[in-house]
Amino acid sequence: MKRKIITTADGSKTIQIEDWNEQYHSVHGAIQEAMHVFILHGLFCFLDSHKPISILEIGFGTGLNAFITLLESEKSNLHINYTGVEAYPVTQEEVDALNYTEQLKTNNTLFSKLHQCDWEILHHITPKFSLTKQQKFFKEIDAVAEYDLIYFDAFGARVQPELWTEVIFELMYKALKPKGVLVTYSAKGSVRRAMQAVGFSVEKLPGPPGKREMLRATKLEV
């Protein structure tokens, strides 16, 4: 499917799939969405952690969520082991067209390292941030009690409903450690019910610009 680079409302760019009229990030602000959903309501749940935090991202995509998490690891003195799962990696040409380093007023070196490192191999990007990129479908994830936090950033249920089912959320539940957290931009009732059906405790939170609500799910199993 044809993809093109577009500029979102906060000035940061994202990729649009024209056939679906679907974007990798919110058209109301790619960086704003990432900061609100995944950092404020996800990563910041672990600010007091004295142990390394293991994060699984569902949809590595442009690398924006990983990049902001890396920057926050430096600011907050957090040690993070990050795994990004992506079935269809973006191209280097697309990466070069993104403007996240300019918008975040930071050096381009680290963002480039995220995309240049090989897939399926653990890379130490900084002393505080390690990355493993895995090219596979989400249904192939078989981790058990491995992650503290999941960034669930799949394409919306409107275009890929199969990614928002009990089958997928069961895999997410298994992948999380006890008291682990999953955050997503979605607030659909069907998504919330699918999460609850597999055992998650789910709360609605204020959404990022352009969305009234988002969801955060916690694994209560001890």
Short mmCIF file of N, CA, C and O in Angstrom, two decimals, residues 78-194:
data_model
loop_
_atom_site.label_atom_id
_atom_site.label_comp_id
_atom_site.label_asym_id
_atom_site.label_seq_id
_atom_site.Cartn_x
_atom_site.Cartn_y
_atom_site.Cartn_z
N LEU A 78 16.31 6.44 34.21
CA LEU A 78 15.69 5.12 34.16
C LEU A 78 16.48 4.21 33.22
O LEU A 78 16.90 4.63 32.15
N HIS A 79 16.66 2.97 33.64
CA HIS A 79 17.29 1.98 32.77
C HIS A 79 16.18 1.19 32.07
O HIS A 79 15.31 0.62 32.74
N ILE A 80 16.21 1.17 30.75
CA ILE A 80 15.12 0.60 29.97
C ILE A 80 15.62 -0.43 28.97
O ILE A 80 16.57 -0.17 28.22
N ASN A 81 14.96 -1.58 28.97
CA ASN A 81 15.17 -2.62 27.96
C ASN A 81 13.94 -2.60 27.05
O ASN A 81 12.83 -2.95 27.49
N TYR A 82 14.11 -2.18 25.83
CA TYR A 82 13.00 -1.88 24.92
C TYR A 82 12.95 -2.89 23.78
O TYR A 82 13.95 -3.13 23.12
N THR A 83 11.78 -3.46 23.56
CA THR A 83 11.57 -4.37 22.43
C THR A 83 10.49 -3.79 21.54
O THR A 83 9.38 -3.49 22.00
N GLY A 84 10.81 -3.60 20.26
CA GLY A 84 9.84 -3.08 19.30
C GLY A 84 9.50 -4.14 18.27
O GLY A 84 10.39 -4.68 17.61
N VAL A 85 8.21 -4.45 18.15
CA VAL A 85 7.75 -5.46 17.19
C VAL A 85 7.10 -4.77 16.00
O VAL A 85 6.26 -3.89 16.16
N GLU A 86 7.52 -5.15 14.81
CA GLU A 86 7.02 -4.51 13.58
C GLU A 86 7.05 -5.51 12.44
O GLU A 86 8.09 -6.12 12.17
N ALA A 87 5.92 -5.70 11.78
CA ALA A 87 5.86 -6.64 10.66
C ALA A 87 6.39 -6.03 9.36
O ALA A 87 6.98 -6.72 8.53
N TYR A 88 6.18 -4.70 9.20
CA TYR A 88 6.56 -4.05 7.95
C TYR A 88 7.39 -2.80 8.26
O TYR A 88 6.84 -1.69 8.37
N PRO A 89 8.70 -2.95 8.43
CA PRO A 89 9.55 -1.81 8.80
C PRO A 89 9.48 -0.68 7.79
O PRO A 89 9.30 -0.90 6.59
N VAL A 90 9.62 0.55 8.30
CA VAL A 90 9.66 1.72 7.42
C VAL A 90 10.99 1.72 6.67
O VAL A 90 11.96 1.09 7.08
N THR A 91 11.03 2.46 5.57
CA THR A 91 12.24 2.53 4.76
C THR A 91 13.16 3.63 5.28
O THR A 91 12.73 4.54 6.00
N GLN A 92 14.42 3.57 4.88
CA GLN A 92 15.36 4.62 5.27
C GLN A 92 14.94 5.96 4.68
O GLN A 92 15.12 7.01 5.32
N GLU A 93 14.38 5.95 3.49
CA GLU A 93 13.90 7.19 2.87
C GLU A 93 12.82 7.84 3.73
O GLU A 93 12.79 9.06 3.91
N GLU A 94 11.92 7.02 4.26
CA GLU A 94 10.87 7.54 5.14
C GLU A 94 11.46 8.07 6.45
O GLU A 94 11.05 9.13 6.94
N VAL A 95 12.40 7.35 7.01
CA VAL A 95 13.06 7.80 8.24
C VAL A 95 13.70 9.17 8.03
O VAL A 95 13.59 10.08 8.86
N ASP A 96 14.38 9.32 6.91
CA ASP A 96 15.08 10.58 6.61
C ASP A 96 14.12 11.76 6.47
O ASP A 96 14.52 12.92 6.64
N ALA A 97 12.85 11.48 6.15
CA ALA A 97 11.88 12.55 5.96
C ALA A 97 11.18 12.97 7.24
O ALA A 97 10.46 13.98 7.26
N LEU A 98 11.40 12.24 8.33
CA LEU A 98 10.77 12.58 9.60
C LEU A 98 11.56 13.69 10.30
O LEU A 98 12.77 13.80 10.12
N ASN A 99 10.89 14.49 11.10
CA ASN A 99 11.53 15.66 11.69
C ASN A 99 11.52 15.67 13.22
O ASN A 99 11.48 16.72 13.85
N TYR A 100 11.56 14.48 13.81
CA TYR A 100 11.41 14.40 15.26
C TYR A 100 12.58 15.04 16.01
O TYR A 100 12.38 15.65 17.06
N THR A 101 13.77 14.89 15.50
CA THR A 101 14.91 15.48 16.22
C THR A 101 14.83 17.00 16.21
O THR A 101 15.14 17.64 17.22
N GLU A 102 14.38 17.56 15.11
CA GLU A 102 14.22 19.01 15.05
C GLU A 102 13.12 19.48 15.99
O GLU A 102 13.29 20.46 16.73
N GLN A 103 12.00 18.79 15.97
CA GLN A 103 10.87 19.17 16.81
C GLN A 103 11.18 19.01 18.30
O GLN A 103 10.73 19.81 19.13
N LEU A 104 11.96 18.01 18.63
CA LEU A 104 12.32 17.76 20.03
C LEU A 104 13.60 18.47 20.44
O LEU A 104 14.05 18.36 21.58
N LYS A 105 14.20 19.18 19.47
CA LYS A 105 15.41 19.96 19.71
C LYS A 105 16.52 19.11 20.34
O LYS A 105 17.08 19.42 21.39
N THR A 106 16.83 18.03 19.65
CA THR A 106 17.87 17.12 20.13
C THR A 106 18.70 16.62 18.96
O THR A 106 18.36 16.83 17.80
N ASN A 107 19.78 15.93 19.27
CA ASN A 107 20.72 15.45 18.27
C ASN A 107 20.13 14.30 17.47
O ASN A 107 19.43 13.44 18.01
N ASN A 108 20.42 14.27 16.18
CA ASN A 108 19.89 13.24 15.30
C ASN A 108 20.57 11.88 15.46
O ASN A 108 20.04 10.86 15.03
N THR A 109 21.72 11.85 16.12
CA THR A 109 22.52 10.62 16.19
C THR A 109 21.75 9.47 16.80
O THR A 109 21.75 8.34 16.28
N LEU A 110 21.09 9.71 17.93
CA LEU A 110 20.40 8.63 18.63
C LEU A 110 19.22 8.11 17.82
O LEU A 110 18.98 6.90 17.77
N PHE A 111 18.47 9.01 17.19
CA PHE A 111 17.33 8.56 16.36
C PHE A 111 17.83 7.71 15.20
O PHE A 111 17.24 6.67 14.87
N SER A 112 18.93 8.10 14.60
CA SER A 112 19.50 7.31 13.51
C SER A 112 19.94 5.94 14.00
O SER A 112 19.74 4.94 13.30
N LYS A 113 20.52 5.88 15.19
CA LYS A 113 20.98 4.60 15.74
C LYS A 113 19.82 3.62 15.92
O LYS A 113 19.96 2.42 15.69
N LEU A 114 18.65 4.14 16.33
CA LEU A 114 17.49 3.28 16.52
C LEU A 114 17.11 2.57 15.22
O LEU A 114 16.71 1.40 15.23
N HIS A 115 17.23 3.28 14.12
CA HIS A 115 16.81 2.72 12.84
C HIS A 115 17.93 1.96 12.12
O HIS A 115 17.65 1.07 11.31
N GLN A 116 19.16 2.28 12.41
CA GLN A 116 20.27 1.64 11.71
C GLN A 116 20.69 0.31 12.34
O GLN A 116 21.33 -0.50 11.67
N CYS A 117 20.34 0.09 13.59
CA CYS A 117 20.76 -1.16 14.23
C CYS A 117 19.99 -2.34 13.64
O CYS A 117 18.82 -2.22 13.24
N ASP A 118 20.64 -3.47 13.56
CA ASP A 118 20.08 -4.66 12.93
C ASP A 118 18.89 -5.21 13.73
O ASP A 118 18.81 -5.07 14.95
N TRP A 119 18.01 -5.88 13.01
CA TRP A 119 16.86 -6.52 13.63
C TRP A 119 17.27 -7.83 14.28
O TRP A 119 18.26 -8.46 13.90
N GLU A 120 16.52 -8.23 15.30
CA GLU A 120 16.67 -9.50 16.02
C GLU A 120 17.92 -9.55 16.90
O GLU A 120 18.29 -10.62 17.39
N ILE A 121 18.58 -8.42 17.11
CA ILE A 121 19.82 -8.38 17.91
C ILE A 121 19.68 -7.32 18.99
O ILE A 121 19.19 -6.22 18.73
N LEU A 122 20.13 -7.62 20.20
CA LEU A 122 20.12 -6.65 21.30
C LEU A 122 21.22 -5.61 21.06
O LEU A 122 22.37 -5.95 20.85
N HIS A 123 20.82 -4.34 21.12
CA HIS A 123 21.76 -3.24 20.94
C HIS A 123 21.70 -2.32 22.15
O HIS A 123 20.61 -1.95 22.60
N HIS A 124 22.84 -1.90 22.66
CA HIS A 124 22.91 -0.93 23.74
C HIS A 124 23.09 0.45 23.10
O HIS A 124 24.20 0.83 22.73
N ILE A 125 21.97 1.16 22.99
CA ILE A 125 21.98 2.46 22.31
C ILE A 125 22.69 3.51 23.18
O ILE A 125 23.48 4.31 22.69
N THR A 126 22.38 3.50 24.47
CA THR A 126 23.07 4.32 25.47
C THR A 126 23.29 3.44 26.69
O THR A 126 22.78 2.32 26.77
N PRO A 127 24.05 3.91 27.68
CA PRO A 127 24.21 3.11 28.90
C PRO A 127 22.89 2.81 29.61
O PRO A 127 22.81 1.85 30.38
N LYS A 128 21.86 3.62 29.36
CA LYS A 128 20.57 3.44 30.04
C LYS A 128 19.49 2.82 29.16
O LYS A 128 18.41 2.49 29.67
N PHE A 129 19.74 2.65 27.87
CA PHE A 129 18.67 2.23 26.96
C PHE A 129 19.18 1.17 25.99
O PHE A 129 20.08 1.43 25.19
N SER A 130 18.57 -0.01 26.06
CA SER A 130 18.88 -1.07 25.10
C SER A 130 17.65 -1.34 24.23
O SER A 130 16.52 -1.15 24.66
N LEU A 131 17.90 -1.79 23.01
CA LEU A 131 16.83 -1.99 22.04
C LEU A 131 17.00 -3.31 21.31
O LEU A 131 18.09 -3.63 20.83
N THR A 132 15.88 -4.04 21.20
CA THR A 132 15.80 -5.19 20.31
C THR A 132 14.60 -5.00 19.40
O THR A 132 13.47 -4.84 19.87
N LYS A 133 14.84 -4.97 18.10
CA LYS A 133 13.74 -4.87 17.14
C LYS A 133 13.44 -6.26 16.59
O LYS A 133 14.36 -6.96 16.17
N GLN A 134 12.17 -6.62 16.58
CA GLN A 134 11.75 -7.93 16.10
C GLN A 134 10.78 -7.76 14.94
O GLN A 134 9.76 -7.08 15.08
N GLN A 135 11.11 -8.34 13.80
CA GLN A 135 10.22 -8.26 12.64
C GLN A 135 9.34 -9.50 12.61
O GLN A 135 9.77 -10.60 12.23
N LYS A 136 8.10 -9.33 13.04
CA LYS A 136 7.15 -10.44 13.05
C LYS A 136 5.75 -9.88 13.26
O LYS A 136 5.57 -8.69 13.56
N PHE A 137 4.75 -10.74 13.10
CA PHE A 137 3.37 -10.34 13.33
C PHE A 137 3.08 -10.39 14.84
O PHE A 137 3.66 -11.19 15.57
N PHE A 138 2.15 -9.57 15.27
CA PHE A 138 1.84 -9.49 16.70
C PHE A 138 1.34 -10.82 17.24
O PHE A 138 1.60 -11.17 18.39
N LYS A 139 0.64 -11.58 16.41
CA LYS A 139 0.10 -12.87 16.86
C LYS A 139 1.20 -13.89 17.12
O LYS A 139 0.93 -14.95 17.72
N GLU A 140 2.44 -13.59 16.71
CA GLU A 140 3.55 -14.50 16.92
C GLU A 140 4.30 -14.23 18.23
O GLU A 140 5.24 -14.94 18.56
N ILE A 141 3.88 -13.23 18.97
CA ILE A 141 4.53 -12.91 20.25
C ILE A 141 4.22 -14.02 21.25
O ILE A 141 3.06 -14.38 21.46
N ASP A 142 5.26 -14.57 21.86
CA ASP A 142 5.06 -15.68 22.79
C ASP A 142 5.76 -15.46 24.13
O ASP A 142 6.04 -16.40 24.87
N ALA A 143 6.02 -14.20 24.47
CA ALA A 143 6.69 -13.88 25.73
C ALA A 143 5.77 -14.23 26.91
O ALA A 143 4.55 -14.13 26.82
N VAL A 144 6.38 -14.62 28.02
CA VAL A 144 5.64 -14.95 29.24
C VAL A 144 6.24 -14.17 30.41
O VAL A 144 7.42 -14.35 30.74
N ALA A 145 5.42 -13.30 31.01
CA ALA A 145 5.83 -12.52 32.20
C ALA A 145 7.19 -11.85 32.00
O ALA A 145 8.05 -11.88 32.87
N GLU A 146 7.36 -11.21 30.85
CA GLU A 146 8.66 -10.65 30.48
C GLU A 146 8.71 -9.12 30.56
O GLU A 146 9.78 -8.54 30.76
N TYR A 147 7.55 -8.46 30.45
CA TYR A 147 7.54 -7.00 30.32
C TYR A 147 6.79 -6.31 31.46
O TYR A 147 5.78 -6.81 31.96
N ASP A 148 7.30 -5.14 31.83
CA ASP A 148 6.62 -4.29 32.81
C ASP A 148 5.55 -3.43 32.16
O ASP A 148 4.55 -3.08 32.80
N LEU A 149 5.78 -3.07 30.90
CA LEU A 149 4.95 -2.07 30.24
C LEU A 149 4.82 -2.40 28.76
O LEU A 149 5.81 -2.76 28.12
N ILE A 150 3.60 -2.27 28.24
CA ILE A 150 3.37 -2.45 26.81
C ILE A 150 2.80 -1.16 26.23
O ILE A 150 1.81 -0.62 26.74
N TYR A 151 3.45 -0.67 25.18
CA TYR A 151 2.89 0.41 24.38
C TYR A 151 2.11 -0.24 23.25
O TYR A 151 2.70 -0.77 22.30
N PHE A 152 0.79 -0.21 23.32
CA PHE A 152 -0.02 -0.86 22.28
C PHE A 152 -0.40 0.20 21.25
O PHE A 152 -1.37 0.95 21.41
N ASP A 153 0.37 0.26 20.17
CA ASP A 153 0.24 1.33 19.18
C ASP A 153 -0.01 0.76 17.79
O ASP A 153 0.55 1.23 16.80
N ALA A 154 -0.88 -0.24 17.73
CA ALA A 154 -1.24 -0.84 16.44
C ALA A 154 -2.14 0.11 15.65
O ALA A 154 -2.72 1.05 16.20
N PHE A 155 -2.26 -0.14 14.34
CA PHE A 155 -3.22 0.60 13.54
C PHE A 155 -4.61 0.40 14.12
O PHE A 155 -4.92 -0.63 14.72
N GLY A 156 -5.48 1.39 13.92
CA GLY A 156 -6.79 1.39 14.55
C GLY A 156 -7.68 0.22 14.17
O GLY A 156 -7.52 -0.40 13.11
N ALA A 157 -8.64 -0.04 15.06
CA ALA A 157 -9.57 -1.16 14.85
C ALA A 157 -10.43 -0.96 13.62
O ALA A 157 -10.94 -1.93 13.05
N ARG A 158 -10.57 0.26 13.16
CA ARG A 158 -11.36 0.52 11.94
C ARG A 158 -10.75 -0.17 10.73
O ARG A 158 -11.48 -0.68 9.87
N VAL A 159 -9.42 -0.22 10.67
CA VAL A 159 -8.76 -0.79 9.50
C VAL A 159 -8.15 -2.17 9.77
O VAL A 159 -7.98 -2.97 8.85
N GLN A 160 -7.80 -2.45 11.03
CA GLN A 160 -7.26 -3.76 11.38
C GLN A 160 -7.89 -4.29 12.66
O GLN A 160 -7.24 -4.41 13.70
N PRO A 161 -9.17 -4.63 12.61
CA PRO A 161 -9.89 -5.09 13.80
C PRO A 161 -9.29 -6.35 14.42
O PRO A 161 -9.42 -6.57 15.62
N GLU A 162 -8.60 -7.15 13.62
CA GLU A 162 -8.03 -8.39 14.12
C GLU A 162 -6.91 -8.16 15.13
O GLU A 162 -6.52 -9.09 15.86
N LEU A 163 -6.38 -6.94 15.20
CA LEU A 163 -5.31 -6.63 16.15
C LEU A 163 -5.84 -6.18 17.50
O LEU A 163 -5.05 -5.95 18.43
N TRP A 164 -7.16 -6.10 17.63
CA TRP A 164 -7.77 -5.56 18.86
C TRP A 164 -8.76 -6.56 19.45
O TRP A 164 -9.78 -6.18 20.00
N THR A 165 -8.41 -7.82 19.38
CA THR A 165 -9.30 -8.90 19.82
C THR A 165 -8.82 -9.54 21.11
O THR A 165 -7.70 -9.31 21.57
N GLU A 166 -9.66 -10.37 21.69
CA GLU A 166 -9.28 -11.13 22.88
C GLU A 166 -8.04 -11.99 22.61
O GLU A 166 -7.20 -12.16 23.50
N VAL A 167 -7.93 -12.52 21.41
CA VAL A 167 -6.77 -13.36 21.08
C VAL A 167 -5.47 -12.59 21.25
O VAL A 167 -4.51 -13.08 21.86
N ILE A 168 -5.43 -11.37 20.74
CA ILE A 168 -4.22 -10.55 20.85
C ILE A 168 -4.00 -10.09 22.28
O ILE A 168 -2.88 -10.13 22.80
N PHE A 169 -5.06 -9.66 22.96
CA PHE A 169 -4.89 -9.16 24.33
C PHE A 169 -4.55 -10.28 25.31
O PHE A 169 -3.92 -10.03 26.34
N GLU A 170 -4.91 -11.50 24.99
CA GLU A 170 -4.46 -12.64 25.80
C GLU A 170 -2.94 -12.78 25.71
O GLU A 170 -2.26 -13.05 26.71
N LEU A 171 -2.39 -12.59 24.51
CA LEU A 171 -0.94 -12.63 24.34
C LEU A 171 -0.28 -11.49 25.11
O LEU A 171 0.80 -11.68 25.71
N MET A 172 -0.90 -10.31 25.11
CA MET A 172 -0.36 -9.17 25.85
C MET A 172 -0.39 -9.43 27.35
O MET A 172 0.58 -9.12 28.07
N TYR A 173 -1.48 -10.02 27.81
CA TYR A 173 -1.62 -10.33 29.24
C TYR A 173 -0.53 -11.30 29.68
O TYR A 173 0.12 -11.11 30.72
N LYS A 174 -0.31 -12.33 28.88
CA LYS A 174 0.73 -13.31 29.20
C LYS A 174 2.12 -12.69 29.17
O LYS A 174 2.99 -13.06 29.97
N ALA A 175 2.32 -11.75 28.28
CA ALA A 175 3.66 -11.14 28.11
C ALA A 175 4.04 -10.23 29.28
O ALA A 175 5.22 -10.02 29.55
N LEU A 176 3.04 -9.71 29.99
CA LEU A 176 3.30 -8.79 31.09
C LEU A 176 3.64 -9.52 32.38
O LEU A 176 3.12 -10.59 32.67
N LYS A 177 4.49 -8.89 33.17
CA LYS A 177 4.75 -9.35 34.52
C LYS A 177 3.53 -9.02 35.39
O LYS A 177 2.70 -8.18 35.03
N PRO A 178 3.38 -9.66 36.57
CA PRO A 178 2.31 -9.27 37.48
C PRO A 178 2.37 -7.77 37.78
O PRO A 178 3.46 -7.22 37.98
N LYS A 179 1.23 -7.11 37.76
CA LYS A 179 1.08 -5.68 37.96
C LYS A 179 1.64 -4.87 36.77
O LYS A 179 1.80 -3.65 36.87
N GLY A 180 1.90 -5.54 35.66
CA GLY A 180 2.34 -4.85 34.46
C GLY A 180 1.21 -4.01 33.87
O GLY A 180 0.03 -4.24 34.16
N VAL A 181 1.59 -3.05 33.03
CA VAL A 181 0.65 -2.06 32.51
C VAL A 181 0.69 -2.05 30.98
O VAL A 181 1.76 -2.17 30.37
N LEU A 182 -0.48 -1.90 30.37
CA LEU A 182 -0.60 -1.70 28.92
C LEU A 182 -1.33 -0.38 28.69
O LEU A 182 -2.37 -0.13 29.30
N VAL A 183 -0.78 0.46 27.83
CA VAL A 183 -1.44 1.72 27.48
C VAL A 183 -1.66 1.79 25.97
O VAL A 183 -0.86 1.30 25.19
N THR A 184 -2.77 2.41 25.59
CA THR A 184 -3.10 2.58 24.19
C THR A 184 -3.93 3.84 23.99
O THR A 184 -4.61 4.30 24.91
N TYR A 185 -3.85 4.37 22.79
CA TYR A 185 -4.62 5.57 22.44
C TYR A 185 -6.10 5.26 22.27
O TYR A 185 -6.95 6.15 22.32
N SER A 186 -6.45 4.00 22.06
CA SER A 186 -7.83 3.62 21.77
C SER A 186 -8.70 3.70 23.03
O SER A 186 -8.21 3.47 24.15
N ALA A 187 -9.96 4.02 22.83
CA ALA A 187 -10.92 4.01 23.94
C ALA A 187 -12.22 3.31 23.53
O ALA A 187 -13.24 3.45 24.20
N LYS A 188 -12.18 2.53 22.44
CA LYS A 188 -13.38 1.85 21.96
C LYS A 188 -13.92 0.89 23.01
O LYS A 188 -13.17 0.19 23.68
N GLY A 189 -15.24 0.83 23.11
CA GLY A 189 -15.86 -0.08 24.05
C GLY A 189 -15.51 -1.53 23.78
O GLY A 189 -15.28 -2.32 24.71
N SER A 190 -15.43 -1.92 22.50
CA SER A 190 -15.09 -3.31 22.16
C SER A 190 -13.67 -3.66 22.58
O SER A 190 -13.39 -4.79 23.00
N VAL A 191 -12.77 -2.68 22.51
CA VAL A 191 -11.38 -2.90 22.94
C VAL A 191 -11.33 -3.07 24.46
O VAL A 191 -10.67 -3.98 24.98
N ARG A 192 -12.02 -2.19 25.17
CA ARG A 192 -12.05 -2.28 26.64
C ARG A 192 -12.62 -3.62 27.08
O ARG A 192 -12.07 -4.27 27.98
N ARG A 193 -13.68 -4.07 26.45
CA ARG A 193 -14.29 -5.34 26.83
C ARG A 193 -13.38 -6.53 26.52
O ARG A 193 -13.33 -7.50 27.29
N ALA A 194 -12.66 -6.45 25.40
CA ALA A 194 -11.71 -7.53 25.07
C ALA A 194 -10.60 -7.61 26.10
O ALA A 194 -10.18 -8.71 26.50
#
